[in-house]
Coordinates of C-alpha atoms in Angstrom, one line a residue:
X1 CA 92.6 74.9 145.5
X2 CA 89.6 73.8 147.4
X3 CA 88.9 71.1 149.2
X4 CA 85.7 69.6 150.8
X5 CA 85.5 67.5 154.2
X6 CA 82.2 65.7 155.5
X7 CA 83.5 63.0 157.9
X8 CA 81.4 60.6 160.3
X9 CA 85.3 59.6 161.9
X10 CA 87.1 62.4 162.7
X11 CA 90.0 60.9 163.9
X12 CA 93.0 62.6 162.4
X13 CA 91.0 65.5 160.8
X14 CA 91.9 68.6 162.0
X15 CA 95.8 67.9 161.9
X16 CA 95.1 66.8 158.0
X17 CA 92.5 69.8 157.8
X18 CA 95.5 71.9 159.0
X19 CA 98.0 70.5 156.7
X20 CA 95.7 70.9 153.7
X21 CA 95.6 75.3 154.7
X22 CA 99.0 74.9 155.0
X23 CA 99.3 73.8 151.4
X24 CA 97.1 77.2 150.4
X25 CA 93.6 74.7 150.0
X26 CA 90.3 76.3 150.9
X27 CA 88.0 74.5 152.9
X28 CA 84.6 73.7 152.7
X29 CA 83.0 71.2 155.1
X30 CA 79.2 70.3 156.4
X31 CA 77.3 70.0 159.7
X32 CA 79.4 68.0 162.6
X33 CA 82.6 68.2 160.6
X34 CA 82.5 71.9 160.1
X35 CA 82.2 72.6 164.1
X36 CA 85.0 70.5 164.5
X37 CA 87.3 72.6 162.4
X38 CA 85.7 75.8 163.7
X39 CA 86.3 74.3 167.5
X40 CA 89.8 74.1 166.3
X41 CA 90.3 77.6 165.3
X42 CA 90.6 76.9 161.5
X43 CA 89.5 78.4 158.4
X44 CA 86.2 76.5 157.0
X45 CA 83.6 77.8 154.5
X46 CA 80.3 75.8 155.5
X47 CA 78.7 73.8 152.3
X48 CA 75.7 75.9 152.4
X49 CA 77.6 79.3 151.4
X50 CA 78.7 77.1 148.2
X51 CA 74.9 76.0 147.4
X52 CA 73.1 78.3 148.4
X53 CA 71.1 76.0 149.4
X54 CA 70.5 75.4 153.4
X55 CA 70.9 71.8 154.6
X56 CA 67.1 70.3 154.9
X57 CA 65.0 67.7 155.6
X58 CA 67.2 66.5 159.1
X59 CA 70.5 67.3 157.0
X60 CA 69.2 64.5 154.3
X61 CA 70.3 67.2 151.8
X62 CA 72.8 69.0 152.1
X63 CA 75.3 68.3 149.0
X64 CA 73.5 66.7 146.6
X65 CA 73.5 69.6 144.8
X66 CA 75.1 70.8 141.2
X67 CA 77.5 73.5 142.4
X68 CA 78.8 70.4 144.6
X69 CA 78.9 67.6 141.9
X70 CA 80.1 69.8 139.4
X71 CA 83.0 70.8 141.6
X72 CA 83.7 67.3 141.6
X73 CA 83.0 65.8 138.2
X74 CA 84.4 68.5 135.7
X75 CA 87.7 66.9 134.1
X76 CA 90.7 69.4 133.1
X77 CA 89.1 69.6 129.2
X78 CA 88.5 73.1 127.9
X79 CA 84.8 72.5 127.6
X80 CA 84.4 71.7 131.2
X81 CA 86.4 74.6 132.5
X82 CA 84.7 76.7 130.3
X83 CA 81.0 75.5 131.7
X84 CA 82.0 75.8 135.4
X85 CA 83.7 79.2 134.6
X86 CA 80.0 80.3 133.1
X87 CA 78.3 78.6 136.2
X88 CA 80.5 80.5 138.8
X89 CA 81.1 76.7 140.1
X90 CA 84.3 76.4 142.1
X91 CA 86.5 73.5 141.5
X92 CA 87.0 70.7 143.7
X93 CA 90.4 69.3 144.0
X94 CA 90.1 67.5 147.1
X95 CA 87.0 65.4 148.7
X96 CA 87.4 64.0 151.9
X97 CA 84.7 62.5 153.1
X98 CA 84.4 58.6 155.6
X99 CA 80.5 57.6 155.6
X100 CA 77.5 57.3 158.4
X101 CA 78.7 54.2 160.6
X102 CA 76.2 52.0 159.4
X103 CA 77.6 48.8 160.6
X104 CA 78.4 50.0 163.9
X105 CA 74.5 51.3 164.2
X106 CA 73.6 47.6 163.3
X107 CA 76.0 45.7 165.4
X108 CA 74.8 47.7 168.5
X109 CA 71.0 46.5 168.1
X110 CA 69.3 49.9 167.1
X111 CA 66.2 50.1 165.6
X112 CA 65.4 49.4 162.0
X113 CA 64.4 53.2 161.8
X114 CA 67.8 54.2 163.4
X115 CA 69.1 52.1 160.7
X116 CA 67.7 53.7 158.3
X117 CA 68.7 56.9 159.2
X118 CA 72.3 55.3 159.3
X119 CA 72.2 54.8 155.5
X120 CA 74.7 57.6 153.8
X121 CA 73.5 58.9 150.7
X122 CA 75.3 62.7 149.7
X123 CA 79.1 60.7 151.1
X124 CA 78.5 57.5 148.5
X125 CA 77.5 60.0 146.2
X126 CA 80.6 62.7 146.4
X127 CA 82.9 59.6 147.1
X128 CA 81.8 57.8 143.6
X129 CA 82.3 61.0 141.7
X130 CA 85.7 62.2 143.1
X131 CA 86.9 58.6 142.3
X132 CA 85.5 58.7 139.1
X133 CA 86.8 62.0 138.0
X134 CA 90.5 61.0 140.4
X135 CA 92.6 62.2 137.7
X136 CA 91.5 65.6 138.8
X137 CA 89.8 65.0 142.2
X138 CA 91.8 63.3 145.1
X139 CA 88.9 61.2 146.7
X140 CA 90.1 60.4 150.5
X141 CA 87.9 58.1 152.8
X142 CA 90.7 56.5 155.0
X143 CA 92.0 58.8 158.0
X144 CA 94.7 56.0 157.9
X145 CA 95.7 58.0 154.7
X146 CA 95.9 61.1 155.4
X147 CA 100.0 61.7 156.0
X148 CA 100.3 59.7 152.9
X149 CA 97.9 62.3 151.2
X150 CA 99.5 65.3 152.9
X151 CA 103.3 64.0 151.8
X152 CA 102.2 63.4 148.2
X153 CA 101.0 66.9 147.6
X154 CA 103.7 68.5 149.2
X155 CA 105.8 66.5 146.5
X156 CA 103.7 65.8 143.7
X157 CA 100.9 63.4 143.4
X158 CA 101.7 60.7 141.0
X159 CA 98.5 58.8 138.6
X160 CA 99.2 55.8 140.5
X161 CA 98.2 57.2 143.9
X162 CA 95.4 59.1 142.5
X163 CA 94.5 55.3 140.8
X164 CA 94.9 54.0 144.4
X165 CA 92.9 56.3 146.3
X166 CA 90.0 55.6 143.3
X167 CA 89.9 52.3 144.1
X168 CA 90.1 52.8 147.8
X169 CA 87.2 54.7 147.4
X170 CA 84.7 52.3 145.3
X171 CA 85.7 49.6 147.5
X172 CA 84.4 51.7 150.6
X173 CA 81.3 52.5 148.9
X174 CA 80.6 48.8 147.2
X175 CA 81.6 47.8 150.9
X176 CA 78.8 49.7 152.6
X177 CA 76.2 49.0 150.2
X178 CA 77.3 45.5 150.4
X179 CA 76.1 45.9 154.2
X180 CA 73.0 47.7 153.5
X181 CA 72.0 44.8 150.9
X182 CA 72.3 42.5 153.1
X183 CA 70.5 43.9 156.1
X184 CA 67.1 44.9 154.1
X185 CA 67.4 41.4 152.6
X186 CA 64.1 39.8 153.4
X187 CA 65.7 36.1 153.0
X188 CA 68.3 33.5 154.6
X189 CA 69.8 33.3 151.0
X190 CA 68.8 36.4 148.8
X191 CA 68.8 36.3 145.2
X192 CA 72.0 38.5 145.4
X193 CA 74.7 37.9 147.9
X194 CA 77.0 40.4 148.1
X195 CA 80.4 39.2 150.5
X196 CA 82.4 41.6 151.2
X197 CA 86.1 41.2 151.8
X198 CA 89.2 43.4 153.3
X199 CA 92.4 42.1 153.1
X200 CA 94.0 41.8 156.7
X201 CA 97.8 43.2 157.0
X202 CA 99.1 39.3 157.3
X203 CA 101.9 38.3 155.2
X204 CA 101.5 34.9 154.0
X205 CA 104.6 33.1 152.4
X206 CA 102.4 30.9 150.1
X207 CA 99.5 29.0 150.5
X208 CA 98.7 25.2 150.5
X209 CA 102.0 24.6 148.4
X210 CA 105.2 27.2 147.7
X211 CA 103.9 27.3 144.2
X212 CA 100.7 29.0 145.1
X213 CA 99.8 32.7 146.1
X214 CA 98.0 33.7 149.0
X215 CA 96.3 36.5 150.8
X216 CA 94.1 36.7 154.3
X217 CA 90.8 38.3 154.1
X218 CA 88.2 39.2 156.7
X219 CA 84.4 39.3 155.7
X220 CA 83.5 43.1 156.5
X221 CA 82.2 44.0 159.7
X222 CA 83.2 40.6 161.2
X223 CA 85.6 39.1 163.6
X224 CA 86.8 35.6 163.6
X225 CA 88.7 33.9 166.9
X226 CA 91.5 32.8 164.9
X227 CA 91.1 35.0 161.8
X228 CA 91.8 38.0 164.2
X229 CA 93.9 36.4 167.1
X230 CA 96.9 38.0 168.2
X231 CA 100.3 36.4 167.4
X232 CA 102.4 36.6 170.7
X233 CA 105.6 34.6 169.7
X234 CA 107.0 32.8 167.0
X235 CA 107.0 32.9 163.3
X236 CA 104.8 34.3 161.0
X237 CA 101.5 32.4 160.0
X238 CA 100.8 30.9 157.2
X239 CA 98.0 29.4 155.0
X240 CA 98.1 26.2 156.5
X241 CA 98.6 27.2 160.1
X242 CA 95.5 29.5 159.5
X243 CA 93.4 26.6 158.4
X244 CA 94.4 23.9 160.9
X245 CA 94.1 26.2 164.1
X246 CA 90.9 27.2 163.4
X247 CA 90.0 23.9 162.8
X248 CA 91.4 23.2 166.3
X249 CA 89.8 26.1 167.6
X250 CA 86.3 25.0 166.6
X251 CA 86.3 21.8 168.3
X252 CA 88.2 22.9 171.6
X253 CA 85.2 25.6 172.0
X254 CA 82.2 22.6 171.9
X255 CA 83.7 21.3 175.1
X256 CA 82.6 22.9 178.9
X257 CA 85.7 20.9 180.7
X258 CA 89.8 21.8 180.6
X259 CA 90.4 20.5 176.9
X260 CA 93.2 19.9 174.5
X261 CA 92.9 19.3 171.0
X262 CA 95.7 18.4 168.6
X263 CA 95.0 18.7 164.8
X264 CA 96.9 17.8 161.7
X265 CA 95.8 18.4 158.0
X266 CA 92.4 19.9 159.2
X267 CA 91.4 16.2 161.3
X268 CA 91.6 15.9 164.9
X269 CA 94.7 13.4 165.8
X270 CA 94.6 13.9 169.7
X271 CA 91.9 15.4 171.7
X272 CA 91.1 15.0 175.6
X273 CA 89.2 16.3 178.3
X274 CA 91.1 16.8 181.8
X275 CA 90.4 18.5 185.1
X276 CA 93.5 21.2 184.4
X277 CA 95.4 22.1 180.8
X278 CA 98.3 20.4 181.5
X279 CA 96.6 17.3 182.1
X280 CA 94.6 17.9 178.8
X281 CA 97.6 18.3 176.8
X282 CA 99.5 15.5 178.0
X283 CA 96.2 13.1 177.4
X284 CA 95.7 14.7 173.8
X285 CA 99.8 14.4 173.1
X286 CA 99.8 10.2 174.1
X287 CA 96.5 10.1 172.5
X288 CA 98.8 10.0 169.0
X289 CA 102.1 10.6 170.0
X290 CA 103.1 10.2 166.4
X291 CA 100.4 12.4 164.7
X292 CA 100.8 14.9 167.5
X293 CA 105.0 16.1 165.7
X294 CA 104.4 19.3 164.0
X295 CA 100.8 19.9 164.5
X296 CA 98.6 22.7 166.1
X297 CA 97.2 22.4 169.3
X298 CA 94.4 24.5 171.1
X299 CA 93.5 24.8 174.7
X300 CA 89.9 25.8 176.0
X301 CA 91.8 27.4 179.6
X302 CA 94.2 29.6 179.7
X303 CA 98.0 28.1 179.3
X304 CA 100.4 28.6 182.3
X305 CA 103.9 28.0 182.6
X306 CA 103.1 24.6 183.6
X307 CA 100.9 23.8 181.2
X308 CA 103.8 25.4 178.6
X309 CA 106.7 23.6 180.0
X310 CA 104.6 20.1 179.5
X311 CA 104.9 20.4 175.8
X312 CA 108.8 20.4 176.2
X313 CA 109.8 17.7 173.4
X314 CA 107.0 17.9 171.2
X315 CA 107.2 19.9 168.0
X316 CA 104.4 21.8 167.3
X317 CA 103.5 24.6 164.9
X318 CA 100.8 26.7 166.1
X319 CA 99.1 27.5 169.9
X320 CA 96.2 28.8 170.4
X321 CA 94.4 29.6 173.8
X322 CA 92.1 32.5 175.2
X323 CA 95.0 33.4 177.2
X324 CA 98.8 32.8 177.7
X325 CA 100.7 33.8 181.0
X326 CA 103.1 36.4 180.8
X327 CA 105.8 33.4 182.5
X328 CA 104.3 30.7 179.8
X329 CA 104.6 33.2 176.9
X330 CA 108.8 34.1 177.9
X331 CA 108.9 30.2 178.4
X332 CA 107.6 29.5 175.0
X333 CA 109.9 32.7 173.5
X334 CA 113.3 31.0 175.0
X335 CA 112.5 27.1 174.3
X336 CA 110.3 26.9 171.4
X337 CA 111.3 30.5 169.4
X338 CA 109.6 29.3 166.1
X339 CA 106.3 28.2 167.6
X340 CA 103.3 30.4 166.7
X341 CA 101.6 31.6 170.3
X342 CA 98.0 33.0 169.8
X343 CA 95.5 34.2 171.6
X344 CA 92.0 33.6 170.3
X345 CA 90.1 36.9 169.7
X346 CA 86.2 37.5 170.7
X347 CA 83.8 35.7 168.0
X348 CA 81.5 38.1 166.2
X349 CA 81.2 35.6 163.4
X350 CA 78.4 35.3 160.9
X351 CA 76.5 31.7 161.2
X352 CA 76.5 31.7 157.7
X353 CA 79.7 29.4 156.5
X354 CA 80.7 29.8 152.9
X355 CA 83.0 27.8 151.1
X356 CA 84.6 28.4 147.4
X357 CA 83.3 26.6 144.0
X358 CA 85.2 27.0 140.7
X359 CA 83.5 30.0 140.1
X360 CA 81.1 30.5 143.4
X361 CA 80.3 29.3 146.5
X362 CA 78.3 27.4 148.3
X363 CA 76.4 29.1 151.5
X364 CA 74.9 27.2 154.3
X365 CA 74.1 27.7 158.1
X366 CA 76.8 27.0 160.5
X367 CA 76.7 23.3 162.0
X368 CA 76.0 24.8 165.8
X369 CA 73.9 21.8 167.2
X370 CA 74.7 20.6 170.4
X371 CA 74.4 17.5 172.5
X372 CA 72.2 19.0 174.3
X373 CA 69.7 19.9 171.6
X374 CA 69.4 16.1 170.2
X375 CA 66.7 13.4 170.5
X376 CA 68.5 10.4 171.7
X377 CA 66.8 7.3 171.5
X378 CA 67.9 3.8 173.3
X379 CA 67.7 1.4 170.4
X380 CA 69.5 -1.6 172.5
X381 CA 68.9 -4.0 175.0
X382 CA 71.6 -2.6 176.7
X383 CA 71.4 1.0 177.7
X384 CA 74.8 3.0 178.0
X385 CA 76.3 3.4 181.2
X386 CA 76.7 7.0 182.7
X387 CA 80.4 6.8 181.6
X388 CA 79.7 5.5 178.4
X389 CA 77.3 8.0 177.4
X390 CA 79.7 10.8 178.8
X391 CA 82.4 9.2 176.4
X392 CA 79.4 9.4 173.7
X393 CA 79.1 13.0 173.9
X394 CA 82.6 13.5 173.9
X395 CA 83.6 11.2 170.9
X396 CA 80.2 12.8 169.1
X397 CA 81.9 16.2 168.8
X398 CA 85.3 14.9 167.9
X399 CA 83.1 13.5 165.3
X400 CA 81.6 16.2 164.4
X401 CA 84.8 18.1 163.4
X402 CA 86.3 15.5 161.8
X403 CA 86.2 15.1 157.9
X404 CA 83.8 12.6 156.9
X405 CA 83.9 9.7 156.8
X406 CA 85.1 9.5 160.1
X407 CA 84.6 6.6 163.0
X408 CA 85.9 8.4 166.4
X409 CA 87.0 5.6 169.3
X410 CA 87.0 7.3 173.0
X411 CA 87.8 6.3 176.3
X412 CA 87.9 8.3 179.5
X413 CA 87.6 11.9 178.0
X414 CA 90.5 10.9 175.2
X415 CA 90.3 9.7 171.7
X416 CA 91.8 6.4 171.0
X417 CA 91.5 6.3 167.9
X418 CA 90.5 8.2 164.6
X419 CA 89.7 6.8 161.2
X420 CA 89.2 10.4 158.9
X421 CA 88.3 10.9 155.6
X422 CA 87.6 7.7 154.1
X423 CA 85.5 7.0 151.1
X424 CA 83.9 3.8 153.0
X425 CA 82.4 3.7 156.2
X426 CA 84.1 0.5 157.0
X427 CA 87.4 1.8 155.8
X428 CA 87.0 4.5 158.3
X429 CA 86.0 1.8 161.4
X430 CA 89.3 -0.4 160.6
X431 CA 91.3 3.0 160.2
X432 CA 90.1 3.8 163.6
X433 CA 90.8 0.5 165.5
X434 CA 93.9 0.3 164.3
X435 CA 95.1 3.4 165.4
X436 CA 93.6 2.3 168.9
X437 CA 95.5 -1.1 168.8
X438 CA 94.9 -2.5 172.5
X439 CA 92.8 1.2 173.8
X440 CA 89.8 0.0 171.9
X441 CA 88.8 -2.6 174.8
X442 CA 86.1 -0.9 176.7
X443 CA 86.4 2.3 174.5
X444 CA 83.2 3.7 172.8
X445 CA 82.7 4.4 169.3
X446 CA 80.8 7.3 167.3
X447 CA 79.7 8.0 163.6
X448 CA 79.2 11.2 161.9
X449 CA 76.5 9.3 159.5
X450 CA 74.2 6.2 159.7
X451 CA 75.8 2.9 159.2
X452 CA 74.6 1.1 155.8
X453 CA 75.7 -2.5 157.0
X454 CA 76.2 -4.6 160.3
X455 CA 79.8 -4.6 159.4
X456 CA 81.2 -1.2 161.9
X457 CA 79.2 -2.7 164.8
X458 CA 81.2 -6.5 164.1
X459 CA 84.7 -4.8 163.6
X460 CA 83.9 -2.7 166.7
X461 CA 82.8 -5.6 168.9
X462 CA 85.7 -7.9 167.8
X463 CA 87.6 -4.8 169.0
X464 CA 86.4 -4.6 172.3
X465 CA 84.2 -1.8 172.0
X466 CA 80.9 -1.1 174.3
X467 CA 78.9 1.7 173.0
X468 CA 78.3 3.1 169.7
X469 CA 76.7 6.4 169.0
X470 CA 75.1 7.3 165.1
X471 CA 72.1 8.9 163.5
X472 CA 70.3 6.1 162.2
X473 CA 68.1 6.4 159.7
X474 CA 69.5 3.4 157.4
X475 CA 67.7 1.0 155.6
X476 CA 69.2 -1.5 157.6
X477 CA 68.9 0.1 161.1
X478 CA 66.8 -3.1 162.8
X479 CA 70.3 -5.3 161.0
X480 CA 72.4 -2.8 162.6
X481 CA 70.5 -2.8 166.0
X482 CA 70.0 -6.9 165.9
X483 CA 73.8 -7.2 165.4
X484 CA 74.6 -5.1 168.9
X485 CA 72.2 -6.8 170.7
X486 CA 73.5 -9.7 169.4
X487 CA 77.2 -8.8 170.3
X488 CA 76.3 -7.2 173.8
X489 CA 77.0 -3.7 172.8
X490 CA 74.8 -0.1 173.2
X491 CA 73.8 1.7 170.9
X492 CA 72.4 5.1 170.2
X493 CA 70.7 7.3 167.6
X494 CA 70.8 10.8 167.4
X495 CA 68.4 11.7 164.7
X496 CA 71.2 14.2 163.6
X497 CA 74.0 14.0 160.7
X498 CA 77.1 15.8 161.1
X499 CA 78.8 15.4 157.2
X500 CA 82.1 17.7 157.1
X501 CA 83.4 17.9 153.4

């Protein structure tokens, strides 16, 4: 039995390397991988002795060569036996091989020629035609397997495993062209958009509803702050919990001060500003003391046992901070055993966002735009005071995570009130002052989109409310404008539409 090994990773390879002489296998490996084994006193025939070909042209070439490919492609049929026997061609029974890091070459910032040079051409090549011809070759490209691998030939290696490492190995190699595609792309959105997904070792009960299936994948290479958190305490995650604390997550990072936000269903229900966590939280909780029962919070700061202990009567369902104190964490263990503790991971995220179609997806840029980055003009007598146009800002990126259409009341650093999702505008302002009751007097008031009609800024004034933030850009923006001045309040424009679908 032979077996071949050309390995970029060489975690785990000379014990597996050793196991595989153990098992009476002949070895045969290339350039960096073939010094290891050598370095570790084992047995190894170097490729070149089975070409008879030296490695050339900066070890380009080195098994892309017929006594190699045959080795690997030859099926157990007479015919093909009886052609390798003529040839004096060895057969392959096990490849080994894990490919040139090209991703981690790319994520570092080398050169476009380092890059290149990056690209793996002989592994994809060996890889595709052990995996084809897996009913006689075992293909291996995941050190992770290689007890399994061991284990299975010491007791027989079933078609189902040989199936499995097939399909490992296609995936690896449809994977890493997948990255290659996309970096010699010369376009934002190029004819062919390959995504490539790994399934992350998350057991999710169901998804949206009991009835329905679910799985958590991870677009290749990339590394989201929920999507990879770590789950200190409570129980497992699930579809929903995924999808609300990130949605949490996204707003909590747009703000510079201590911040809280409480989500439910995707929508902001609670969110504040504060000089400590603690504070936050407890402004977010009374924010919507009703909304706030079994929803998922996220903090900005790290949570303390302080912090932890103010949520003491409050059922939530997910917690997710950068960090969590070793006290705060044994706090939240003892009192609250079912709640799910995370701590974000590091964002290496693309700014692409992609979102599922019957059948598709749609791709666009990430909405990144800051406050800081907008054109505001003063279309009102009155100009916003310096409070006011804090409050602005702040109720501007509630708005801006909040599904459309969405009116956003603020006061102080808190929200007062939220009107989400409606199909009308108007629906949304009512929605909103109602939730406020009594908080909307002196409160400010921002809109994801333009306002068609006069009929937000009259609901807001009879309301109570000062200052209103929008795009503009409405047919009826000098109606819009005449009515504030009109009713005493401020308004700005932004220039900038923030629709979330």
């Amino acid at each position: 039995m032979r077996a071949l090994l050309s390995v970029s990773n060489k975690a785990g390879l000379v014990e597996f390397a050793q196991g595989l002489l153990e098992l009476g296998f002949e070895l045969v490996s290339t350039g960096g991988t073939h010094k290891t084994l050598q370095a570790a006193g084992l047995e190894v025939v170097y490729v070149s002795e089975v070409t008879g070909f030296p490695e050339i042209l900066d070890g380009r070439v080195k098994t892309l060569h017929p006594r190699i490919h045959a080795g690997l492609l030859a099926t157990k049929r007479p015919a093909h036996e009886a052609q390798l026997q003529a040839q004096g061609i060895p057969r392959i029974d096990l490849l080994c091989v894990n490919l040139y890091p090209f991703r981690e070459t790319l994520a570092r910032g080398a050169s476009f020629e380092e890059c290149l040079e990056n690209i793996d051409i002989g592994g994809p090549a060996m890889l595709r035609a052990a995996a084809k011809n897996h009913q006689a070759v075992l293909p291996v490209c995941d050190p992770a397997d290689y007890p399994e691998v061991l284990q299975a030939l010491r007791t027989g290696v079933s078609s189902e495993f040989r199936r499995r490492l097939a399909y490992k190995a296609f995936a690896h190699t449809a994977a890493y062209d997948a990255a290659i595609a996309e970096f010699l792309a010369y376009e934002k959105f190029p004819q062919t958009q390959l995504l490539s997904l790994e399934r992350l070792p998350v057991e999710l009960r169901y998804g949206e509803n009991p009835h329905q299936e679910a799985a958590l994948y991870a677009l290749e290479g990339q590394r989201g702050p929920v999507l990879h958190a770590r789950v200190l305490a409570g129980k497992p995650m699930g579809f929903n919990n995924y999808a609300d604390a990130d949605a949490a997550w996204a707003l909590v990072s747009e703000f510079e001060l201590p911040a809280c936000v409480a989500v439910k269903h995707a929508n902001p229900c609670g969110v504040a500003l504060a000089d400590d966590p603690k504070t936050a939280w407890e402004r977010a909780r009374d924010a919507d003391t009703l909304s706030v029962f079994g929803g998922v919070v996220a903090f900005n700061r790290p949570v303390d046992l302080e912090t932890a202990m103010a949520t003491r009567g409050t059922f939530l369902e997910v917690l997710i901070a950068p960090e969590v104190s070793p006290e705060a964490l044994e706090w939240f263990r003892s009192k609250k055993p079912d709640l799910r503790v995370l701590v974000a991971a590091s964002q290496d995220a693309d700014q692409r966002e992609v979102r599922p179609l019957v059948g598709g997806f749609l791709v666009q840029d990430r909405d990144k735009r800051r406050w800081e980055e907008l054109s505001l003009r003063y279309v009102t007598e009155r100009i916003p005071t310096a409070q006011e146009l804090l409050d602005l800002k702040f109720a501007w990126y509630v708005g801006k995570h909040t599904r459309s259409n969405n009116v956003v009341l603020a006061k102080d650093g808190v929200t007062v009130g939220l009107g989400t999702g409606a199909v009308s505008r108007i629906w949304a302002a009512e929605r909103a002052i109602q939730n406020a009751g009594e908080r909307a007097r002196g409160a400010v008031l921002a809109s994801e989109a333009f306002f068609p009609f006069d009929d937000v800024v009259r609901a807001a004034a009879a309301a109570g409310v000062t200052a209103i933030v929008q795009p503009g850009g409405a047919k009826r923006d000098e109606e819009v404008i005449a009515a504030c001045n009109e009713l005493g309040i401020a308004m700005v424009f932004t220039g900038s539409r923030h629709f979330k679908h």
